[in-house]
Tab-separated table of C-alpha atoms in Angstrom:
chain	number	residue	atom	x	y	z
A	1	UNK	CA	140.323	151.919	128.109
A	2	UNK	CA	139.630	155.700	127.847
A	3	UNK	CA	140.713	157.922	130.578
A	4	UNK	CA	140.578	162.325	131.038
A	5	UNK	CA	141.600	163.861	134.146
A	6	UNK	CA	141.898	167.299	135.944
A	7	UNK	CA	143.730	168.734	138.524
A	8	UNK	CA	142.618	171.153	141.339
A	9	UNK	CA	145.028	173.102	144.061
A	10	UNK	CA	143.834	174.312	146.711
A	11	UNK	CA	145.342	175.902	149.957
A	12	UNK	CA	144.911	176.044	153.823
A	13	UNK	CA	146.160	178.709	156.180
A	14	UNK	CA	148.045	177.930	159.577
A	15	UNK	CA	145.911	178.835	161.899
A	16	UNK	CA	142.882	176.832	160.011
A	17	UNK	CA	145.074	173.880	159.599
A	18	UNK	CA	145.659	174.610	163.781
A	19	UNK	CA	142.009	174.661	164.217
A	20	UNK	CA	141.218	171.469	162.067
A	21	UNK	CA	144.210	169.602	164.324
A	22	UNK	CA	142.471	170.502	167.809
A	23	UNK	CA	139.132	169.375	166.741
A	24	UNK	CA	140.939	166.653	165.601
A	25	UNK	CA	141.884	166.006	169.387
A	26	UNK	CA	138.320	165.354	170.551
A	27	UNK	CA	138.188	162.835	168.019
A	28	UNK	CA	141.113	161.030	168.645
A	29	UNK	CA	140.166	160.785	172.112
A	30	UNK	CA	137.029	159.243	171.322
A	31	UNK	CA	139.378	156.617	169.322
A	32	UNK	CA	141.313	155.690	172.045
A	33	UNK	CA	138.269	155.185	174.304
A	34	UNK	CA	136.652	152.616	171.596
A	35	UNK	CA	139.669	150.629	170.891
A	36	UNK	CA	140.074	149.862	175.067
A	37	UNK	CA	136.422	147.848	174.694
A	38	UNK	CA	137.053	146.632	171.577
A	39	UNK	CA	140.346	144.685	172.294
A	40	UNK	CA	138.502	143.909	175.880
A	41	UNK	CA	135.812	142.589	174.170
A	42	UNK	CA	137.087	140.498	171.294
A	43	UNK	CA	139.410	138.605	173.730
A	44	UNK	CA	136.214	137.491	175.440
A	45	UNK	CA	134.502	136.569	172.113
A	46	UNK	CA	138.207	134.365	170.858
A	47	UNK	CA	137.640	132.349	174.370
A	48	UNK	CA	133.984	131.900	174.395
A	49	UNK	CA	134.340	130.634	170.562
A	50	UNK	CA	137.237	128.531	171.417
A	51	UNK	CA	135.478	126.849	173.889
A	52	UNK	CA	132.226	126.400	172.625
A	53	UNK	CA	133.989	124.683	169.662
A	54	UNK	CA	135.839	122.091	171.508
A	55	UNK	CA	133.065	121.347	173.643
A	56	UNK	CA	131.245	120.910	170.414
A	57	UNK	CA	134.238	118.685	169.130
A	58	UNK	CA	133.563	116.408	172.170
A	59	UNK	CA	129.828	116.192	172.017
A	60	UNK	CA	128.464	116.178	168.263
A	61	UNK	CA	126.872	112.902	167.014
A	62	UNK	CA	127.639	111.333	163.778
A	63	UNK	CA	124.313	110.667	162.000
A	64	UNK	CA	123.757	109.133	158.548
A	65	UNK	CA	122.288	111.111	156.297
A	66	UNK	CA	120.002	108.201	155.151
A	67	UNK	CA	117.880	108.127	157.694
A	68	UNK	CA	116.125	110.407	160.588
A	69	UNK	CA	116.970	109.248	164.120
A	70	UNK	CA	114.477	111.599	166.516
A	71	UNK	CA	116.976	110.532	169.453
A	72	UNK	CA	118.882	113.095	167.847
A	73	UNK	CA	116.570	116.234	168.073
A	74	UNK	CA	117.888	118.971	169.376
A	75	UNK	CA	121.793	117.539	169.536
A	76	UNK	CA	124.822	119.397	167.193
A	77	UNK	CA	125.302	116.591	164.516
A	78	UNK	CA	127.712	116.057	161.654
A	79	UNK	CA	126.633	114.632	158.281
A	80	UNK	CA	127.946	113.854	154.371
A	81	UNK	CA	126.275	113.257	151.870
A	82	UNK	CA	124.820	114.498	148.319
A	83	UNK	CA	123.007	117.737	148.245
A	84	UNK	CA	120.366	118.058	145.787
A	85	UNK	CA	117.186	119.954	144.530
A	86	UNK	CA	114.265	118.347	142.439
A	87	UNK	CA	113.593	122.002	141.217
A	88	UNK	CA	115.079	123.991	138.232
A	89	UNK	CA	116.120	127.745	138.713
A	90	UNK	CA	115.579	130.079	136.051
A	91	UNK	CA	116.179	133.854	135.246
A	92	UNK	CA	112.951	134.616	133.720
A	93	UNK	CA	113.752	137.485	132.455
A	94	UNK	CA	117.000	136.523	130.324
A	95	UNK	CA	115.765	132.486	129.941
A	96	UNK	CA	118.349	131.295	131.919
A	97	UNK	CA	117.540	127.739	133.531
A	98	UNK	CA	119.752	125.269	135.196
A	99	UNK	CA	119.958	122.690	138.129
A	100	UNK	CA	121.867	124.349	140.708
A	101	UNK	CA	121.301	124.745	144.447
A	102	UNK	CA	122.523	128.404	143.957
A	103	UNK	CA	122.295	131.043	140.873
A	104	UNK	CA	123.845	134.040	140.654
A	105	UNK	CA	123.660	136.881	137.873
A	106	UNK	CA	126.122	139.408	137.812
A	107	UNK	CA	125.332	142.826	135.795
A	108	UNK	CA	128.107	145.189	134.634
A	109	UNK	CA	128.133	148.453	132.828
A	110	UNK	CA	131.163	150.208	131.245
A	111	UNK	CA	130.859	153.440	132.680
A	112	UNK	CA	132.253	156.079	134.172
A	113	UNK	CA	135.056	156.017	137.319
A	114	UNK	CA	136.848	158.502	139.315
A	115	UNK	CA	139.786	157.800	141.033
A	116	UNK	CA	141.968	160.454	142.855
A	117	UNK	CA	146.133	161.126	143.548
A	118	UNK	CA	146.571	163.672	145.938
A	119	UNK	CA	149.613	165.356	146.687
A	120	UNK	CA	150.336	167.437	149.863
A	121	UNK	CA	153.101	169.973	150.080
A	122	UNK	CA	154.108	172.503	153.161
A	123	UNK	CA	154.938	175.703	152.873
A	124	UNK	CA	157.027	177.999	154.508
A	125	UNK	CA	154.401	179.907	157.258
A	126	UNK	CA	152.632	177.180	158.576
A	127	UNK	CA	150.351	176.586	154.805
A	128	UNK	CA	149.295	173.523	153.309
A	129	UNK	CA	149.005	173.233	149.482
A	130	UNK	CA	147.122	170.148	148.663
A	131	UNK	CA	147.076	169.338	144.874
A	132	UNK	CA	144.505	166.472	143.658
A	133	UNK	CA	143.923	164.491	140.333
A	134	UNK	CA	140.770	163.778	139.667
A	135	UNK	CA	141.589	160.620	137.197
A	136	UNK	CA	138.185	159.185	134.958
A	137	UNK	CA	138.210	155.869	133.390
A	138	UNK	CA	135.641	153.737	131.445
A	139	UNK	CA	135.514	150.253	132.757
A	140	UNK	CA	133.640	147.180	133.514
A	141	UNK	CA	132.185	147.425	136.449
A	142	UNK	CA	129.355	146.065	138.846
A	143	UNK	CA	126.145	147.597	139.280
A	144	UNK	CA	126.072	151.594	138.903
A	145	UNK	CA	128.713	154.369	140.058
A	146	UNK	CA	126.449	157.449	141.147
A	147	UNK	CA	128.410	159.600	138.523
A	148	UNK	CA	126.298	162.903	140.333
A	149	UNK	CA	129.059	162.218	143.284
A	150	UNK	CA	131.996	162.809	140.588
A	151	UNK	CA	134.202	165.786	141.513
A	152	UNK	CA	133.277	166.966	138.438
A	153	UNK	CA	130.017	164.829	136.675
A	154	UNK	CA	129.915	167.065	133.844
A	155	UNK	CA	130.737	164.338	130.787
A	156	UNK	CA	130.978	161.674	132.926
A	157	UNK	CA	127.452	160.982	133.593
A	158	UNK	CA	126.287	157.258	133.908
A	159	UNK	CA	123.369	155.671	132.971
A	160	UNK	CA	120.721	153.912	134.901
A	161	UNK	CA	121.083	149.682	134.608
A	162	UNK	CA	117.800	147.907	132.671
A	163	UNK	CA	118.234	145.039	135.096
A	164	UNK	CA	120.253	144.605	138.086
A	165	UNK	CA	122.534	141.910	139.729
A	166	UNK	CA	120.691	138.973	141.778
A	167	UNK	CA	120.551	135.382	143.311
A	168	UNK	CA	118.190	132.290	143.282
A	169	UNK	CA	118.261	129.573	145.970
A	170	UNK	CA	116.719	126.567	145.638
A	171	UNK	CA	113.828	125.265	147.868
A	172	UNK	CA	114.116	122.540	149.151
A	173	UNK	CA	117.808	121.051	149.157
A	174	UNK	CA	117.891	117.705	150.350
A	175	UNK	CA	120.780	115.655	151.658
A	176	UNK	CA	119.729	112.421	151.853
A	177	UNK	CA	116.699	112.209	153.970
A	178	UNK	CA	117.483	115.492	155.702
A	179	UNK	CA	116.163	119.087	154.570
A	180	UNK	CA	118.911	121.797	154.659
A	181	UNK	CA	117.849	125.105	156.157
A	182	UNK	CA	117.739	128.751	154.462
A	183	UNK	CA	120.898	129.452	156.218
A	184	UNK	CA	122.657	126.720	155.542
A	185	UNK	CA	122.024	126.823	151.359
A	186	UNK	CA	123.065	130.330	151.822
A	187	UNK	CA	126.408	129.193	153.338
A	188	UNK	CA	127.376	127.198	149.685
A	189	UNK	CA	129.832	129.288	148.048
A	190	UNK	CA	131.408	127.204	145.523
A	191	UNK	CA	130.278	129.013	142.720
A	192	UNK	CA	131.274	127.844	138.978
A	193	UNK	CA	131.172	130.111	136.107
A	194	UNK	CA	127.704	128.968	134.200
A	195	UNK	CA	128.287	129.406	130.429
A	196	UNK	CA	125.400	130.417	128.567
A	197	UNK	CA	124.625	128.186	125.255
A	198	UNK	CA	124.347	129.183	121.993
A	199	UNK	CA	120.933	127.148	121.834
A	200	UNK	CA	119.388	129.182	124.500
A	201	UNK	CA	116.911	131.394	123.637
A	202	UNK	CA	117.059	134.765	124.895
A	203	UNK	CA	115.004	137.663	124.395
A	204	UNK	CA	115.505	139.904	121.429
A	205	UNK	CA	115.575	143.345	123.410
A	206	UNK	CA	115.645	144.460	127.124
A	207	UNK	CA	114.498	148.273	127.539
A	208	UNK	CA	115.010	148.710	124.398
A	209	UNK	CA	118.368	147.504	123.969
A	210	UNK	CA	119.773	144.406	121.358
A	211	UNK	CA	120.294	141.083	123.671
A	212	UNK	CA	123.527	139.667	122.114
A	213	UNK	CA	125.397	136.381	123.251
A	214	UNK	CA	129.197	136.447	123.143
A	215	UNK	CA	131.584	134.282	125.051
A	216	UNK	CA	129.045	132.374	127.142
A	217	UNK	CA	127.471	136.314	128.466
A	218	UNK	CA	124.833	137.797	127.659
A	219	UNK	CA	125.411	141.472	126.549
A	220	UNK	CA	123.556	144.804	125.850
A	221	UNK	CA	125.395	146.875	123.419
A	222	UNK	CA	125.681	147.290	119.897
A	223	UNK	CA	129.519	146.026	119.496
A	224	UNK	CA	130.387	143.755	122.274
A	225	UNK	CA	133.880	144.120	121.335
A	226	UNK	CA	134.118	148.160	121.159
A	227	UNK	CA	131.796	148.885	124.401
A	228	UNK	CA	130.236	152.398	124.765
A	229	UNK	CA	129.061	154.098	128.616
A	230	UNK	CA	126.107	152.211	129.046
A	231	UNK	CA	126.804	148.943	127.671
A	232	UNK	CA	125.452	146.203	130.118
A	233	UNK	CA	127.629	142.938	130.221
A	234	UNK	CA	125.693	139.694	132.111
A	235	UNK	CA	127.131	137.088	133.317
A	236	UNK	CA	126.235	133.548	135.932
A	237	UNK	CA	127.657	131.519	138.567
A	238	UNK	CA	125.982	128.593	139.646
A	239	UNK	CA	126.563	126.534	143.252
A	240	UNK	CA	125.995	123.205	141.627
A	241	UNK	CA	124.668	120.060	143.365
A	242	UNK	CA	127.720	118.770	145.124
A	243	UNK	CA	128.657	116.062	148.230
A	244	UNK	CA	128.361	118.712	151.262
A	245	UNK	CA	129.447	118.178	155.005
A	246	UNK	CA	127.610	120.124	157.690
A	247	UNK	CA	127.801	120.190	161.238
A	248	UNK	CA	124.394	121.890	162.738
A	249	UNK	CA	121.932	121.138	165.354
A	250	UNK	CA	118.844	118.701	164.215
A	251	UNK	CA	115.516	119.778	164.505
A	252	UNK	CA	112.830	116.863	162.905
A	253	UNK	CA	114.458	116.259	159.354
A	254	UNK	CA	116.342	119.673	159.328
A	255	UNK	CA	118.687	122.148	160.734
A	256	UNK	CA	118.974	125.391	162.899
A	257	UNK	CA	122.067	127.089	164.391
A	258	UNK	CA	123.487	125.584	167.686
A	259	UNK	CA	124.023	127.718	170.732
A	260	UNK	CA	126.666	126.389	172.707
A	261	UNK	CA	127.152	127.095	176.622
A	262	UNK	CA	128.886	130.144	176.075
A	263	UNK	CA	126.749	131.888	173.383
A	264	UNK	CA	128.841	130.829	170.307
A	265	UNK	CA	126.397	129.633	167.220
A	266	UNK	CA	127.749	126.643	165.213
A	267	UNK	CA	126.116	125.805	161.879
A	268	UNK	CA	128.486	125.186	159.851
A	269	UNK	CA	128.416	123.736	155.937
A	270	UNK	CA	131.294	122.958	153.233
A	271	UNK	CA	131.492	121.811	149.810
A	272	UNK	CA	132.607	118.283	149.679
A	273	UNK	CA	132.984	115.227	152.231
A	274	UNK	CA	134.871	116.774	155.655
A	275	UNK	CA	135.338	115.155	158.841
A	276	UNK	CA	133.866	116.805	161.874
A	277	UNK	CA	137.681	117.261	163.623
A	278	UNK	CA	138.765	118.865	159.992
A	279	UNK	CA	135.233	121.209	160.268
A	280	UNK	CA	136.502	121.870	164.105
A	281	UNK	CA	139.917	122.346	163.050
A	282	UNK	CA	138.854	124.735	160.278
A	283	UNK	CA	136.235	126.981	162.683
A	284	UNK	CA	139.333	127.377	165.104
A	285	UNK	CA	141.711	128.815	162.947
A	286	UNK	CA	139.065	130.577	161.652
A	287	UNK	CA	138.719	131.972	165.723
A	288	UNK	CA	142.257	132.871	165.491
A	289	UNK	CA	142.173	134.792	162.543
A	290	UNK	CA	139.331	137.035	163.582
A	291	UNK	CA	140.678	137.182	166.932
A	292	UNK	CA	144.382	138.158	165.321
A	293	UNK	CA	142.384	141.253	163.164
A	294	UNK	CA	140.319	142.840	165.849
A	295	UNK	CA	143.346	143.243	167.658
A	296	UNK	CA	145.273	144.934	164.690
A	297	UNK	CA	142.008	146.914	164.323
A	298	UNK	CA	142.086	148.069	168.162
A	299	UNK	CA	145.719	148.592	167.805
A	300	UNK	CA	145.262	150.870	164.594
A	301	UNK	CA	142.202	152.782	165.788
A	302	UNK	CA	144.742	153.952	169.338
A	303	UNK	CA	147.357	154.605	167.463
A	304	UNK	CA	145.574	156.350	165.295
A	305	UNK	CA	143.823	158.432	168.047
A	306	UNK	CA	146.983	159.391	169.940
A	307	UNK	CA	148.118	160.095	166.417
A	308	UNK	CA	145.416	163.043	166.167
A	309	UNK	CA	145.776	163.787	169.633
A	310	UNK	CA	149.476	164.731	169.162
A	311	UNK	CA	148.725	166.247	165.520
A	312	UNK	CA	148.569	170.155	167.035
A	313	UNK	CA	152.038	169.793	167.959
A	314	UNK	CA	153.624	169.019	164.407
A	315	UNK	CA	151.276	171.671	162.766
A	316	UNK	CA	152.455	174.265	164.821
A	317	UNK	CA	155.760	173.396	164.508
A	318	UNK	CA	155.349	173.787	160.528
A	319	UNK	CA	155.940	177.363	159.962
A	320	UNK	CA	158.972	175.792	159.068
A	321	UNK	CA	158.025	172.357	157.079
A	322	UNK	CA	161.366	170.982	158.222
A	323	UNK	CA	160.617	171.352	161.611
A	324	UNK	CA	156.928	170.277	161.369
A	325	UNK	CA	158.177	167.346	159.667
A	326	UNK	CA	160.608	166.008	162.086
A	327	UNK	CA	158.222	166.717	165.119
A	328	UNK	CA	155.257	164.776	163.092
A	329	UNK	CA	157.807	161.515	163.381
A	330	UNK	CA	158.613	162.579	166.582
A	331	UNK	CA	154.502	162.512	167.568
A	332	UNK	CA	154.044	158.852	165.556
A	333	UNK	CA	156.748	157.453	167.657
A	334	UNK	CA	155.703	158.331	170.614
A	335	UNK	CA	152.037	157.435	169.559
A	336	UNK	CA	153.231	153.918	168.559
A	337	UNK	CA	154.633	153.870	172.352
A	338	UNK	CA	151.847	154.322	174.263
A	339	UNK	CA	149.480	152.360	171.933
A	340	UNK	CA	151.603	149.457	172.114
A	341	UNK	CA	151.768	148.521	175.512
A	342	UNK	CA	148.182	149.841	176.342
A	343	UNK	CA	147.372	147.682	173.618
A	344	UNK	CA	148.810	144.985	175.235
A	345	UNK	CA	147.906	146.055	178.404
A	346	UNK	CA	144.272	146.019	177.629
A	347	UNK	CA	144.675	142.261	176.442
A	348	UNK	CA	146.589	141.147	178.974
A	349	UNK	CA	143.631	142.412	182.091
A	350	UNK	CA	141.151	140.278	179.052
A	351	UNK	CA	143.290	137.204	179.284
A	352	UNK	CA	143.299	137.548	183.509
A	353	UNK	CA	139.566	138.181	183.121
A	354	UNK	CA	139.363	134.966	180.441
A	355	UNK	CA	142.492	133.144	180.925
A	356	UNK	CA	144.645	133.919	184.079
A	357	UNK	CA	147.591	131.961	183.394
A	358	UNK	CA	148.356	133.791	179.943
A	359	UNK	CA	147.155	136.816	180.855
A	360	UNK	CA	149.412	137.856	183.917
A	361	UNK	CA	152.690	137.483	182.534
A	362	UNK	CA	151.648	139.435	179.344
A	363	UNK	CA	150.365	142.166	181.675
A	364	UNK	CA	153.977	142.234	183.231
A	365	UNK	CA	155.489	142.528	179.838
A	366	UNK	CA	153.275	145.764	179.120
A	367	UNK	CA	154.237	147.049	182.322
A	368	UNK	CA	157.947	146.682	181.763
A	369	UNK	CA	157.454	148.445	178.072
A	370	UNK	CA	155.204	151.322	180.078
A	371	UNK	CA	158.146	151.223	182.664
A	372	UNK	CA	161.014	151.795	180.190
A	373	UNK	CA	158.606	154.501	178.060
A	374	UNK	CA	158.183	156.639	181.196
A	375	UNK	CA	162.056	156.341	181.967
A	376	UNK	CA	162.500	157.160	178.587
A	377	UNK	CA	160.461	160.877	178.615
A	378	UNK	CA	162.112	161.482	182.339
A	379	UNK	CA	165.085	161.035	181.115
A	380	UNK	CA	164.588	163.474	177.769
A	381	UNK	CA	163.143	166.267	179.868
A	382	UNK	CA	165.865	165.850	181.946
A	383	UNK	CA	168.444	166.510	178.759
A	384	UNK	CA	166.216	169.313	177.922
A	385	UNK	CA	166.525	170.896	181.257
């Protein structure tokens, strides 16, 4: 692995830095106005999925996937069975072919990437001095890095790929007597590292560069074991016919997506044989692990607004760096403080909305912590006074 770098200081005044923090004030309001509708919101969303997916617990019907019952047309079902293709998917232009529902090529190029450390130091006055790295590596990597967007693309250009990274499906997959949608297929992500043979017979130059075979990939280089920028390294993953377990609705001998009474779409598909409670089980925690990072993302992007919003105060306070700094942790706690609870707060009038019985006495806790931080200034200014 090769790597250069360079390093480049550079300096901002007081009364810029001043400027950039009140602008920065509009934004962070804008912050803290998104995150209110996006906790508000995603609380709805965990208790409309939750609910579609245990009325769709109660109601599915367990079909064989032998035969086609048109009772069931139009009802969410659950089926096993073996998923398979009569067809044979090939990369035509490398002579890859296999039986798989799903094939994937993956290009790489060594080339060219920048990385950056940056370092930021106050200085006495109120000035910033921000010092930053500019670190560039060769490596492996997918697709192409637009070198023209390096800091500085002078010797680290990189060269445009002969062929590109893509995907096969097959058409049709079959499970039993049943037809498996687009969007199902497209759910199957067991992939399994395809190994290309020795035997197969590739093509003796792409774009004018040597095809070589080493390690089960195909690569375009001269020495696959000393790579140059603009060596191209292919390799393939293949979703191979498999026992799935689906749970979708039935329409004639196939499947489309399920709206249940609340809006939530179930279609759901996994590798192997899976009860419909375990597929259930799975989709809910699922729920409450989407539910659990929209409200870290709400919480970050307020607390990250009344961050900016307090940011004038700690820059003005840096003509002397000590001071600047101890206001800045000053400003975070205070931003923490009143993200919190609003935070909370914001769930809590959700859950009354969604789910009274939660949501009430969670709205009294965020009242008490919005009690206790009001007390809490009062009784500072009070010190000050």
């Amino acid at each position: 692995m090769s790597e250069d770098s360079f390093t480049e200081t550079t300096s901002t005044g007081w009364f810029s830095r001043i400027g950039g923090a009140i602008k920065g004030i509009f934004v962070g309001m804008i912050m803290v106005v998104i995150a209110f509708p996006v906790l508000f919101w995603n609380e709805g969303r965990a208790v409309k999925t939750r609910k579609d997916l245990n009325e769709g617990a109660k109601d599915f019907v367990q079909v064989s996937a032998d035969t086609v019952d048109p009772a069931n047309d139009g009802k969410l079902v659950h089926l096993s069975g073996a998923a398979e293709t009569p067809v044979e998917l090939a990369d035509e232009a490398l002579g890859i072919r296999t039986k798989a529902l799903v094939l994937k090529r993956k290009v790489e190029m060594y080339q060219w990437k920048q990385s950056t450390d940056t370092k930021t130091k106050k200085k006495l006055g109120g000035s910033e001095e921000k010092t930053i790295t500019y670190n560039y590596t060769k490596t492996w990597s997918e697709g192409r890095i637009d070198s023209s967007n390096f800091k500085k693309p002078a010797g680290h250009e990189n060269p445009s790929l002969p062929v590109t990274s893509s995907s096969w499906t097959a058409s049709p997959v079959t499970v039993g007597a049943f037809t498996l949608s687009k969007d199902l297929v497209s759910k199957l992500n067991d992939y399994q590292p395809l190994t290309v043979a020795e035997t197969t017979e590739l093509p003796e130059k792409i774009a004018e560069r040597e095809v070589k075979l080493s390690g089960g990939q195909i690569y375009l280089a001269k020495d696959t074991a000393n790579p140059v920028v603009g060596d191209v390294r292919i390799s393939y993953q293949q979703v191979e016919p498999s026992v799935v377990s689906l749970i979708s609705k039935q329409k004639g001998s196939s499947f489309e997506p399920f709206t249940g009474s609340k809006g939530t779409t179930i279609n759901m598909i996994q590798t192997g044989e899976h009860s419909a409670e375990a597929m259930f089980e799975r989709a809910q925690e699922s729920n409450k692990m989407m539910s659990w990072i929209l409200r870290l993302v709400g919480f970050v992007l307020m607390f990250m607004g009344f961050s900016l919003i307090f940011k004038p105060l700690s820059v003005v306070a840096d003509v002397l760096p000590i001071a600047g700094t101890i206001v800045g942790v000053g400003t975070g706690i205070v931003a923490f403080l009143l993200a919190a609870p609003l935070s909370l707060a914001t769930i809590s009038i959700a859950w009354i909305f969604y789910r009274p019985l939660i949501g009430i006495p969670l709205l009294l806790a965020a009242a008490v912590g919005i009690f206790f931080l009001v007390k809490k200034v009062i009784a500072y200014k009070k010190a000050q006074a």
